[in-house]
Short mmCIF file of C-alpha atoms and ligand atoms in Angstrom, two decimals:
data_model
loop_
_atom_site.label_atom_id
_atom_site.label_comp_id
_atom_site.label_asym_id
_atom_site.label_seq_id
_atom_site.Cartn_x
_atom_site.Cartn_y
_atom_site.Cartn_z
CA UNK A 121 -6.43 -12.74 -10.87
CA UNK A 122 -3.93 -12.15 -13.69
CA UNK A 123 -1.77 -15.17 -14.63
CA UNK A 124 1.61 -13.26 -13.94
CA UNK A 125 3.97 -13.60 -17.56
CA UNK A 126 7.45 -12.40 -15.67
CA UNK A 127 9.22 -14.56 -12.67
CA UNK A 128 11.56 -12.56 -10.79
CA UNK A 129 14.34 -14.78 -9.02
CA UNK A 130 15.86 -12.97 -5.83
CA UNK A 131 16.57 -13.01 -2.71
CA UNK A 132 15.19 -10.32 0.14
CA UNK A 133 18.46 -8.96 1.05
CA UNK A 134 18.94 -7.94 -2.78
CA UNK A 135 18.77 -4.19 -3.51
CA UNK A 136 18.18 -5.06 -7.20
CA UNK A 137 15.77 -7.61 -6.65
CA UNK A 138 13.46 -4.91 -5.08
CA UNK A 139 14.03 -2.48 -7.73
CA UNK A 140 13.33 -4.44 -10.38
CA UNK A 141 9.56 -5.40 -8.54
CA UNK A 142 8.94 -1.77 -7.68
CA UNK A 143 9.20 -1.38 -11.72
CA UNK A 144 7.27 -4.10 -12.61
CA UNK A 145 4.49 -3.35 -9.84
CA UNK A 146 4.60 0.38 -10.60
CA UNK A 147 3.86 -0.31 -14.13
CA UNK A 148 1.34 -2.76 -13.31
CA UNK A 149 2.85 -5.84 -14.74
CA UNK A 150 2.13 -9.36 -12.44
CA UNK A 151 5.08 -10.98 -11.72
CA UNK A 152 5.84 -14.20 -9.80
CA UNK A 153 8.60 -13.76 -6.81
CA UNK A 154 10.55 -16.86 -6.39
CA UNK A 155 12.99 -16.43 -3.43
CA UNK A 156 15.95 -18.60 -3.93
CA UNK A 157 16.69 -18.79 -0.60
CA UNK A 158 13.56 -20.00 -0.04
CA UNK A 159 13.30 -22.01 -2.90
CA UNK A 160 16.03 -25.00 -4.11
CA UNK A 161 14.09 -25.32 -7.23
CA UNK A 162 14.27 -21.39 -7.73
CA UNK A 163 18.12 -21.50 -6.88
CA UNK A 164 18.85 -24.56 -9.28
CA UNK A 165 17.04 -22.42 -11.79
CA UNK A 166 19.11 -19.49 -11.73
CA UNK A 167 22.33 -21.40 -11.45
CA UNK A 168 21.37 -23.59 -14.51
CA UNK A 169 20.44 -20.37 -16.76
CA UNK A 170 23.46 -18.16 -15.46
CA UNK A 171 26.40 -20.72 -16.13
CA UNK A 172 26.97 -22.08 -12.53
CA UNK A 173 26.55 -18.41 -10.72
CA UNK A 174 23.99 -17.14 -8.45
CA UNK A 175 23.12 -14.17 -10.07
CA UNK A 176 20.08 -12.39 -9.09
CA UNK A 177 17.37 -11.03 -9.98
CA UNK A 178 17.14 -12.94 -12.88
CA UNK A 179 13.94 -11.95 -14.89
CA UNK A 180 12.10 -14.62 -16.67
CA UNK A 181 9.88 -13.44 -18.98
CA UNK A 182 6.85 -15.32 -21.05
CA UNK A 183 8.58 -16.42 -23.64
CA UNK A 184 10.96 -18.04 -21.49
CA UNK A 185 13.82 -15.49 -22.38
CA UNK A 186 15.54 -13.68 -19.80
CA UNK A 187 17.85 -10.87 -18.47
CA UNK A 188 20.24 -10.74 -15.76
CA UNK A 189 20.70 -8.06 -13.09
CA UNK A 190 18.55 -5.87 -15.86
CA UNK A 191 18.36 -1.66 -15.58
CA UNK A 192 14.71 -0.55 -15.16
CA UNK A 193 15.63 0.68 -18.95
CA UNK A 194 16.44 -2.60 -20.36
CA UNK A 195 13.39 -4.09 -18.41
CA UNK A 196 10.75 -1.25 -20.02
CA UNK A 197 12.37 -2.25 -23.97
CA UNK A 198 12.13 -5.80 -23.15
CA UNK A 199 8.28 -5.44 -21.84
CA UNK A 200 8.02 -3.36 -24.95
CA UNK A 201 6.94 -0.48 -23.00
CA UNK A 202 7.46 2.76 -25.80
CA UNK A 203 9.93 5.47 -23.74
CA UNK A 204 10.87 7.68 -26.78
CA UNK A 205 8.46 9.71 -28.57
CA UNK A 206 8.37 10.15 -32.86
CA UNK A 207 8.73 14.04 -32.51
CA UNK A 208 9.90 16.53 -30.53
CA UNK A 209 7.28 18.75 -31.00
CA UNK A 210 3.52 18.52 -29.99
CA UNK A 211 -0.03 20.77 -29.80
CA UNK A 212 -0.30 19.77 -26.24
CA UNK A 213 1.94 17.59 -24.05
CA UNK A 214 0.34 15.29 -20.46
CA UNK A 215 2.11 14.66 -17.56
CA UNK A 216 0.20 12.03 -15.79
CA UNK A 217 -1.60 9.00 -17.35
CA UNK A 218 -4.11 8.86 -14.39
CA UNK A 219 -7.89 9.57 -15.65
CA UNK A 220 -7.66 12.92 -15.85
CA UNK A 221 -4.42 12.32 -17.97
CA UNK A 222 -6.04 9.84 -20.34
CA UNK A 223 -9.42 11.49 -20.69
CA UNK A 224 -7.86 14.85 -21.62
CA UNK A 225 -5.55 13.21 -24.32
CA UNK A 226 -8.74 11.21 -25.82
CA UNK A 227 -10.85 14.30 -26.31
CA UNK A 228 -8.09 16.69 -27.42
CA UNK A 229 -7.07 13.93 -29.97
CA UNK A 230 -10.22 13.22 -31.22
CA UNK A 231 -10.28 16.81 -31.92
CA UNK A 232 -7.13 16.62 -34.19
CA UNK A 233 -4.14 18.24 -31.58
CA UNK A 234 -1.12 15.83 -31.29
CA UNK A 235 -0.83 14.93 -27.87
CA UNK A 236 1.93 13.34 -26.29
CA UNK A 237 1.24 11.82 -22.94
CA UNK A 238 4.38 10.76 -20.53
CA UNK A 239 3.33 9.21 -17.45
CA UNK A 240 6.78 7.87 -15.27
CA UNK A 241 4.90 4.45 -13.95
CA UNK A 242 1.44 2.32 -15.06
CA UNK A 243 -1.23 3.97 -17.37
CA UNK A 244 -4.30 4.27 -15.01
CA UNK A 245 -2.63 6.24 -12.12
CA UNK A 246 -4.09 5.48 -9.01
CA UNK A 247 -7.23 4.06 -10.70
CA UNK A 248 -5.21 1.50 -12.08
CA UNK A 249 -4.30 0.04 -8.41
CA UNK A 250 -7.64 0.08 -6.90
CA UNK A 251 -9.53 -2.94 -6.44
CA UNK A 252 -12.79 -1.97 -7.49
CA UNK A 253 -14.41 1.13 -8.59
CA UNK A 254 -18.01 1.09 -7.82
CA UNK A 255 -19.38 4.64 -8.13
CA UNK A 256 -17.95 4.80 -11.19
CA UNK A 257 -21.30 6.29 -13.75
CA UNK A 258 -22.07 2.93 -16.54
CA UNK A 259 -20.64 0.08 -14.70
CA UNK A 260 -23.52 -1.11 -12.74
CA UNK A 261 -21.67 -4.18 -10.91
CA UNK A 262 -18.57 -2.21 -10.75
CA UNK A 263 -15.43 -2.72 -12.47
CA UNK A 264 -11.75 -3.01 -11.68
CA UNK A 265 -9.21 -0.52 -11.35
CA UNK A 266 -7.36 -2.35 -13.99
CA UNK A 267 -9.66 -3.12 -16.33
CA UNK A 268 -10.91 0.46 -16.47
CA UNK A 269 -7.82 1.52 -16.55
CA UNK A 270 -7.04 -0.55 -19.73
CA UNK A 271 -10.09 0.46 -21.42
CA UNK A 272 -9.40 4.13 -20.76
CA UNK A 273 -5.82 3.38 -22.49
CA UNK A 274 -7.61 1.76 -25.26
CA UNK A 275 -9.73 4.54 -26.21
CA UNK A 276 -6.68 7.33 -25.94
CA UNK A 277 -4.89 5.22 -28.21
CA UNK A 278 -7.48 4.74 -30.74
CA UNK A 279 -7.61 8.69 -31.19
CA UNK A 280 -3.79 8.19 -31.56
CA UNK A 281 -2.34 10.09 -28.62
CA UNK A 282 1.12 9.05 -28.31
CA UNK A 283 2.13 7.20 -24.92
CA UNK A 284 5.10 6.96 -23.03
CA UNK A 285 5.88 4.66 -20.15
CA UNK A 286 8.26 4.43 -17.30
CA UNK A 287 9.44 8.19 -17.97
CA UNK A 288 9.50 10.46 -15.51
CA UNK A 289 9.01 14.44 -16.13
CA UNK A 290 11.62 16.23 -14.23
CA UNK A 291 11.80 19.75 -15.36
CA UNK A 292 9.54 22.25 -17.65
CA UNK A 293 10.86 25.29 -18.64
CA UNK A 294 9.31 27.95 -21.15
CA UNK A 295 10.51 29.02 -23.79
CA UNK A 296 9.39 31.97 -26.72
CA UNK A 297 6.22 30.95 -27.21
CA UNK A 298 6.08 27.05 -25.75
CA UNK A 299 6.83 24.75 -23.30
CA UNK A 300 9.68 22.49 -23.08
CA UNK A 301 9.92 19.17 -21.15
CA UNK A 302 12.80 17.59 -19.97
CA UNK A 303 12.18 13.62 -19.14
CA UNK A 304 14.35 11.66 -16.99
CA UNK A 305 16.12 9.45 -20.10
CA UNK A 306 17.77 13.08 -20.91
CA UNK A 307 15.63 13.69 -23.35
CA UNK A 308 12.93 16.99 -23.99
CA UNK A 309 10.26 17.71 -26.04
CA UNK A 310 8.46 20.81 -26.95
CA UNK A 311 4.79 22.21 -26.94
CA UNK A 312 2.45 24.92 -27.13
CA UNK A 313 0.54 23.77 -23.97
CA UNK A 314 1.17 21.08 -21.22
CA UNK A 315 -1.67 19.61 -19.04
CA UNK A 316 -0.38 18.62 -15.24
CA UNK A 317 -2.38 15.92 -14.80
CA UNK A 318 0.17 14.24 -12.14
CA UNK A 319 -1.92 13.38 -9.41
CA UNK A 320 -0.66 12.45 -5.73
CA UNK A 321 1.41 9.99 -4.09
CA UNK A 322 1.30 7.56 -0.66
CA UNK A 323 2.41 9.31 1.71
CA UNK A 324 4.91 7.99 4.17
CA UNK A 325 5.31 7.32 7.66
CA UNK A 326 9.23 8.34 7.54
CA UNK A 327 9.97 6.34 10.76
CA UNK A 328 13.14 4.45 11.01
CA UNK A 329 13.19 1.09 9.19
CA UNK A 330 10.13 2.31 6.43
CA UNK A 331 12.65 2.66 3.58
CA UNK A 332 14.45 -0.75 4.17
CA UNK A 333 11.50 -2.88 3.91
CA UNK A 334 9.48 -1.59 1.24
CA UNK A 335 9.15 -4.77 -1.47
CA UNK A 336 9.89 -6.73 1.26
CA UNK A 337 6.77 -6.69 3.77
CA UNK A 338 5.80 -3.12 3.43
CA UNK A 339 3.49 -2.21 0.86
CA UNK A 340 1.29 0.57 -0.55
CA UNK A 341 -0.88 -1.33 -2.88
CA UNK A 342 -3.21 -3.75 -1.44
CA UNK A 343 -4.07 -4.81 -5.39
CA UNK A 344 -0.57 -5.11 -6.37
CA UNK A 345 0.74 -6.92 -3.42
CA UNK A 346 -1.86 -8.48 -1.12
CA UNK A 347 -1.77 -12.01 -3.01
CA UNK A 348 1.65 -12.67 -1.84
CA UNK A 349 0.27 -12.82 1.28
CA UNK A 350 -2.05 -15.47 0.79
CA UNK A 351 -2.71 -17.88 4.22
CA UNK A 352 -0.90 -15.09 6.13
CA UNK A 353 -2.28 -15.14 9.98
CA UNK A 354 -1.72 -11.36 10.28
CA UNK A 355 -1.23 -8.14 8.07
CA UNK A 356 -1.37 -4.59 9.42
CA UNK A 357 -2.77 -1.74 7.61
CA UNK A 358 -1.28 1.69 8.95
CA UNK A 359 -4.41 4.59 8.39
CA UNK A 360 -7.93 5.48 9.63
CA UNK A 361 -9.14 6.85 6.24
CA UNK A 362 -11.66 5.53 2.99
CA UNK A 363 -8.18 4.19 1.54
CA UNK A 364 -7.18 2.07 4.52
CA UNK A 365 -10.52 0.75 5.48
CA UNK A 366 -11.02 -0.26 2.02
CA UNK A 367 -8.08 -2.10 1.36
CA UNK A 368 -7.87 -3.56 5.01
CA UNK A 369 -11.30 -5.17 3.89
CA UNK A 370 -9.69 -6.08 0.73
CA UNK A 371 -6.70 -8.00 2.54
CA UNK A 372 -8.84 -10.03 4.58
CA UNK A 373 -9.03 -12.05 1.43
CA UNK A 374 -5.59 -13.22 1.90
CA UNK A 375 -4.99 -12.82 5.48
CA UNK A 376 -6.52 -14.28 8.39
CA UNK A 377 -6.83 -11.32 10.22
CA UNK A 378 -6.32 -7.70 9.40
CA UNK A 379 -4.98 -5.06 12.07
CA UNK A 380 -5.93 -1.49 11.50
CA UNK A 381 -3.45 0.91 13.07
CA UNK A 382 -5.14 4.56 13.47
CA UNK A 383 -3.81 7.24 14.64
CA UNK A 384 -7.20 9.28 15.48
CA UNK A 385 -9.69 7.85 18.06
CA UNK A 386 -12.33 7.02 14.73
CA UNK A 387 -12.16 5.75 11.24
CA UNK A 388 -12.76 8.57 9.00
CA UNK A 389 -13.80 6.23 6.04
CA UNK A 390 -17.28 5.92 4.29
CA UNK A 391 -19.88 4.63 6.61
CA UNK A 392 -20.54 1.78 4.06
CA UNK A 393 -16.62 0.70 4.92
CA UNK A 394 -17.05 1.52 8.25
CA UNK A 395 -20.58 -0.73 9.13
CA UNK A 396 -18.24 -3.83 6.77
CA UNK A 397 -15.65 -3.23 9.61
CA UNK A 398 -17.97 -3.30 12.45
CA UNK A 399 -19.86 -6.33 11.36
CA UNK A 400 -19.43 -9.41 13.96
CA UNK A 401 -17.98 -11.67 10.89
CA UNK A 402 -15.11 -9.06 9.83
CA UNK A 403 -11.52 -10.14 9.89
CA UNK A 404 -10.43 -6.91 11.25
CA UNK A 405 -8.87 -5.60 14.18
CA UNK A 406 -9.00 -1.82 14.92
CA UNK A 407 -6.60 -0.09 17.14
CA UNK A 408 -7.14 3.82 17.66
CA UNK A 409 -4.84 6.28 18.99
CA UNK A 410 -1.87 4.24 17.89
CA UNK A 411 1.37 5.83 16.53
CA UNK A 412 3.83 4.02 14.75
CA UNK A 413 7.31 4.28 16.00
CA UNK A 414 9.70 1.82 13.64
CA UNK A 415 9.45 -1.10 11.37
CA UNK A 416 12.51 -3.32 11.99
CA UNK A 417 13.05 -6.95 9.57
CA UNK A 418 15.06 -10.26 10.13
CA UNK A 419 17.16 -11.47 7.28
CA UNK A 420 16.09 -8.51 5.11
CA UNK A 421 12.46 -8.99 5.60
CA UNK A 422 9.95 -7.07 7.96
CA UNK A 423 9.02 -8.94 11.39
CA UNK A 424 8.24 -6.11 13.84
CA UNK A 425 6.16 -3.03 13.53
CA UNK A 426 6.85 -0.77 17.06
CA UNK A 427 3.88 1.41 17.94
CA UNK A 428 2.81 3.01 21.41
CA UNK A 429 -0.64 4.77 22.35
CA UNK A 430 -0.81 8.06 22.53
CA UNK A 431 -1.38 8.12 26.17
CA UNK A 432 1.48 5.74 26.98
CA UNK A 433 4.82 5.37 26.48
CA UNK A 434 5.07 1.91 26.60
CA UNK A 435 6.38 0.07 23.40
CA UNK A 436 4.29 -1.84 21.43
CA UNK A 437 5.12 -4.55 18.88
CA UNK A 438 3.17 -6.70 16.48
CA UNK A 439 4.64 -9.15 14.52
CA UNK A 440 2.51 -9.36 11.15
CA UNK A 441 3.06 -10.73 7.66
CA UNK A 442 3.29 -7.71 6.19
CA UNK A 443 2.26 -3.73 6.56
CA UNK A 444 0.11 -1.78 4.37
CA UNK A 445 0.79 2.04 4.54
CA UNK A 446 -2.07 4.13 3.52
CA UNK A 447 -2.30 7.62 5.61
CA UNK A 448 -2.90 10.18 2.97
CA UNK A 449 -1.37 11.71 -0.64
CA UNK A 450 0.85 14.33 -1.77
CA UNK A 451 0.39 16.05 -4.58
CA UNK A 452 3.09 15.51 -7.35
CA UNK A 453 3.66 18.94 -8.25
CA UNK A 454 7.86 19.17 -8.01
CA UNK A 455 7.84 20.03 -12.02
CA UNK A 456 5.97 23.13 -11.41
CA UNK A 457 7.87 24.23 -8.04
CA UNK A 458 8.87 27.80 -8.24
CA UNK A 459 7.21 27.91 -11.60
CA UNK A 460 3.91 27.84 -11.03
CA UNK A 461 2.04 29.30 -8.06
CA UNK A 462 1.04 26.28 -5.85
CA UNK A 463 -1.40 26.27 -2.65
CA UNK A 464 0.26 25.40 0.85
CA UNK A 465 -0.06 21.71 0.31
CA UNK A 466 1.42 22.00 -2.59
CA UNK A 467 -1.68 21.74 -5.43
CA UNK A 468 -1.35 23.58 -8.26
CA UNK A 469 -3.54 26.92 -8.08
CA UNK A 470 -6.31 27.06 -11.17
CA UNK A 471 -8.63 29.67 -12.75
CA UNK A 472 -10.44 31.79 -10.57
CA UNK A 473 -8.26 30.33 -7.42
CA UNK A 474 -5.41 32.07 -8.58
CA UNK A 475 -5.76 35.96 -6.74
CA UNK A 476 -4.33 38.05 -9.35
CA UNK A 477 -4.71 35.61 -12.84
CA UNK A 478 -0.96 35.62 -13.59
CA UNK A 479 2.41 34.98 -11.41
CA UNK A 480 2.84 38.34 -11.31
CA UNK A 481 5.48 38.33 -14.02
CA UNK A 482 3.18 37.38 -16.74
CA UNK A 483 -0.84 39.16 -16.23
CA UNK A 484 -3.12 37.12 -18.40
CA UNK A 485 -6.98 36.16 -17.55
CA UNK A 486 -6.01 32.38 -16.86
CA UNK A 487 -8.56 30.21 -18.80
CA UNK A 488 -10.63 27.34 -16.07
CA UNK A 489 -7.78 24.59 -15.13
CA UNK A 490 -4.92 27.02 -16.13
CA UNK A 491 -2.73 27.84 -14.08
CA UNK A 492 -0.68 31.22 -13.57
CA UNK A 493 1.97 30.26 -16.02
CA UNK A 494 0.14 30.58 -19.26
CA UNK A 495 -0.35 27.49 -21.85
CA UNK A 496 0.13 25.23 -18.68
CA UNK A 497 -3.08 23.86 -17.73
CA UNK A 498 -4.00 20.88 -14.63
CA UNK A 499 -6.31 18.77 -13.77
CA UNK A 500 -7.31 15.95 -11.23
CA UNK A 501 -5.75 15.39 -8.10
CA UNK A 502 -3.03 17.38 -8.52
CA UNK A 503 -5.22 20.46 -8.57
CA UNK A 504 -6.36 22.93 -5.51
CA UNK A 505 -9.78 22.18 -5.08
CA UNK A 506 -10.37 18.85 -6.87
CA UNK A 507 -12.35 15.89 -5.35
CA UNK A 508 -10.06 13.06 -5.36
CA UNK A 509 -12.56 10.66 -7.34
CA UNK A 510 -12.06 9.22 -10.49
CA UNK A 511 -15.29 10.28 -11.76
CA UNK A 512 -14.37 14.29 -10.91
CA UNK A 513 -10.88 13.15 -12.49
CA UNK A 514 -12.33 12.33 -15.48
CA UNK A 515 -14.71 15.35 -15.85
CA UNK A 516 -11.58 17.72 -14.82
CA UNK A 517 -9.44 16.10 -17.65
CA UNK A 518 -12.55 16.91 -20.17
CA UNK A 519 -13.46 19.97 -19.16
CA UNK A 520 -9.31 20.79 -19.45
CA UNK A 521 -9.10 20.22 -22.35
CA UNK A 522 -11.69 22.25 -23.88
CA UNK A 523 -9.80 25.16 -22.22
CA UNK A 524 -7.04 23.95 -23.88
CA UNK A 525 -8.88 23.58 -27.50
CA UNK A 526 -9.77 27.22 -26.41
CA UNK A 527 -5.51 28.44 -25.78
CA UNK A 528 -4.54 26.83 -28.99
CA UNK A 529 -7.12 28.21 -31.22
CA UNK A 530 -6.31 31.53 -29.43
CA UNK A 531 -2.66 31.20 -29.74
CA UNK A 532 -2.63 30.50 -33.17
C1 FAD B 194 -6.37 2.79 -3.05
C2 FAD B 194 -7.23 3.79 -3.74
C3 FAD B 194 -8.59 3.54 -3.91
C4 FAD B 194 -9.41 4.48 -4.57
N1 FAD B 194 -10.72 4.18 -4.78
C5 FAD B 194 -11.52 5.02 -5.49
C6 FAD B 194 -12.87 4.69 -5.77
O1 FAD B 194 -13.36 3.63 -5.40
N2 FAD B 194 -13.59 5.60 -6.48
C7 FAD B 194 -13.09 6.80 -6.91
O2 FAD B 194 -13.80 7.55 -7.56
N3 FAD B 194 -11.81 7.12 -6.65
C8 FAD B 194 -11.02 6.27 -5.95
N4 FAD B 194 -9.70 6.62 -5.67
C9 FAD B 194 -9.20 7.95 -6.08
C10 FAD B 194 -8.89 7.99 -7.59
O3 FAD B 194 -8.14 6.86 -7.98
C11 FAD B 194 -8.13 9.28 -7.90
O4 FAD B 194 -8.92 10.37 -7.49
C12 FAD B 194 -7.86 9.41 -9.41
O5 FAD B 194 -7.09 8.32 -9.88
C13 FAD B 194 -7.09 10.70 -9.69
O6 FAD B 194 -6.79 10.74 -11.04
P1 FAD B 194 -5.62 11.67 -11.62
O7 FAD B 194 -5.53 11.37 -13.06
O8 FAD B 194 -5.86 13.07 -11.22
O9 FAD B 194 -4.29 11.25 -10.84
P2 FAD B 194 -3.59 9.84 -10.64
O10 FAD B 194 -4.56 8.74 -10.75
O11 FAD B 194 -2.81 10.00 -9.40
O12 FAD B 194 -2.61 9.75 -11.87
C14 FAD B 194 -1.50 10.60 -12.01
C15 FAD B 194 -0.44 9.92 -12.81
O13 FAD B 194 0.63 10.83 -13.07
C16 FAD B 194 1.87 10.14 -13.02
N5 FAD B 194 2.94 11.09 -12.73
C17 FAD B 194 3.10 11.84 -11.61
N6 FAD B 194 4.19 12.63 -11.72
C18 FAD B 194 4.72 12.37 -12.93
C19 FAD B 194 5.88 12.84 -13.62
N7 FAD B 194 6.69 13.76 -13.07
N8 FAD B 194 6.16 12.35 -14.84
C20 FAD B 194 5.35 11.42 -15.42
N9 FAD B 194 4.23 10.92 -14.80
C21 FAD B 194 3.93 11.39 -13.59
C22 FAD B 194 1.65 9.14 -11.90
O14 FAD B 194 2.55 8.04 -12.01
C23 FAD B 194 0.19 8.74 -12.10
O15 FAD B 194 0.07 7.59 -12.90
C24 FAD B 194 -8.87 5.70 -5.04
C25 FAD B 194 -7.50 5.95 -4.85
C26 FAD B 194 -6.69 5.03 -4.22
C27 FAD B 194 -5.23 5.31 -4.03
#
């Protein structure tokens, strides 16, 4: 495990304090929590480096500097994390630094565009959270999310694609000619072509309580969060599918036992997941047909997940360490709402899976992985039709940009 280089000093109750962790564990950076509540040595701590007064969170960083009550901005300059590009204007502009994100910029860099890729949390995308990627073509024992991830980054920056961290695309408009991009510091940049390479999000349960506890005993990221847990007797994982079962196995490593909460009457994950589940030594406890009705906390911190089975109405509760949501995606498409044409989910329509090759306002023959507005191109998971792997990523974010190579040369 990574040694973590920030300490974050807070208390559960703390708005702030979660904030500042959802940055941090968004973009991938280990911290230590110290609750100084919990902790007399934690609370002596802050009041000795904030004057006498309990101010929290106070972030401790590696070099033993710190900040105080700091804006996610001031936290992304002091973890040197680059949020401002050197131009305005670029060949080709990502959204996304996922794998389909990263491999795109490395091969339309290598080929001499200037690519500026913005990605609003940590460079890897969802890759970067998994535990372990094992049908991943070259690494023959497998290799972590993270450390591909990093390696992917690596590369992209050695062909000199410019990177931007914790900035979040809001809005693309088009203008003569090119694209513009408004990010959520206010500021906007310009291009011939943008890739939407934005991938999908954890979905939700949106019961009562959810919101109120997440950072503080509901998670979505078994990698990023399951060590706190460590020696817990219970944690629950909410979802029947690959992602559930997989991290459920994962969290056994830290908790005694592992309760699986599925809402169909079968797991729907591989069957190599599934026989790891089923075998008489596994940690883990599955519960079909079981809908979860509200999360409720003591002192700011979660202590009761309410469920019933869907043949009863009888209330349910388990009390467990923590919850792990993981019941499906949605795709992160809102920059392209009423923009581009999208499928009912909300993917982003490509090539031949658009019906009439244009939006109706602007007829063109869209080139593979563009979609109906011209010059704006996607790949990976945020696509109709893609597979959801890393590997298909990857290949989508190649096989994007060659279209790409293809608009620019034809654009001039
Ligand atoms: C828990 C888990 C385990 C998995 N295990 C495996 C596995 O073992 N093998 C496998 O092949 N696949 C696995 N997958 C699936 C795989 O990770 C995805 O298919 C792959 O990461 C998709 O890549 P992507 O680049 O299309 O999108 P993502 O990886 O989702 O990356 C998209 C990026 O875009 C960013 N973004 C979104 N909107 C904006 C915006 N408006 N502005 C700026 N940035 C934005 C996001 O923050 C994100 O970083 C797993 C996924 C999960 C969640």
């Amino acid at each position: 495990m990574v040694e973590p280089k920030v300490t974050v000093y807070g208390a559960y109750w703390c708005p702030d304090c979660r904030r500042s962790k959802k940055f941090l564990g968004e973009n991938f950076i280990p911290y230590r929590w110290v609750d100084i509540e919990q902790d007399k040595e934690g609370e002596a701590y802050v009041l000795q480096r904030n004057n006498g007064k309990r101010i929290i969170p106070t972030v401790v960083f590696e070099d033993n500097s710190f900040l105080v009550e700091p804006s996610n901005a001031e936290l992304a300059k002091k973890l040197g994390l680059k949020t401002e590009a050197s131009k305005t204007y670029y060949d080709l502009i990502i959204i996304g630094g996922g794998p389909s994100g990263l491999t795109a910029a490395i091969y339309a860099s290598r080929e001499g565009a200037d690519v500026l890729l913005i990605e609003r949390s940590g460079l890897g995308g969802q890759a970067g959270i998994t535990v372990g990627l094992d049908n991943f073509p070259g690494f023959p024992e497998g290799i972590s999310g993270q450390e591909f991830s990093d390696r992917v980054t690596q590369q992209a920056r050695r062909f000199g694609v410019e990177i931007l961290q914790a900035v979040d695309v809001e809005k693309l408009e088009m203008e003569e000619g090119y694209h513009e991009v408004y990010t959520s510091d206010g500021k906007h940049y310009h291009s011939r072509a943008v890739l939407i390479a934005t991938g999908a999000s954890y979905r939700r349960l949106e019961v009562p309580g959810e919101d109120d506890y997440i950072g503080a005993g509901i998670h979505f990221c078994a990698t990023c969060d399951g060590p706190f847990y460590k020696g817990a007797k219970e944690i629950v994982v909410v979802g029947g599918g690959n992602s559930a079962v997989e991290e459920g196995l994962h969290l056994t490593n830290f908790a005694e036992k592992v309760t699986l909460l599925v809402r169909g009457d079968k797991l729907t994950a591989t069957q190599i997941a599934i026989d790891k589940v089923n075998e008489p030594t596994s940690r883990i406890e599955v519960r079909y047909n079981t809908i979860v009705d509200a999360i409720e906390g003591e002192k700011s911190k979660l202590k009761t997940i309410k469920y019933h089975y869907k043949d009863s109405d009888k209330m349910e509760a388990i009390h467990p360490a923590a919850a792990f949501i993981f019941i499906g995606q949605t795709p992160n498409t809102s920059v392209l709402n009423e923009f581009a044409e999208l499928d009912k989910y909300g993917f982003v329509l490509t090539g031949h899976d658009l019906k009439h090759g244009g939006n109706g306002k602007d007829q063109f023959e869209p080139l593979p992985f563009e979609t109906s507005v011209s010059g704006i191109f996607a790949a990976g998971d945020a696509r109709h039709g893609s597979t959801k792997q890393v590997a298909s990523a990857v290949g989508e974010g190649a096989a994007a940009s060659i279209s790409i190579r293809e608009f620019l040369r034809r654009s001039g």
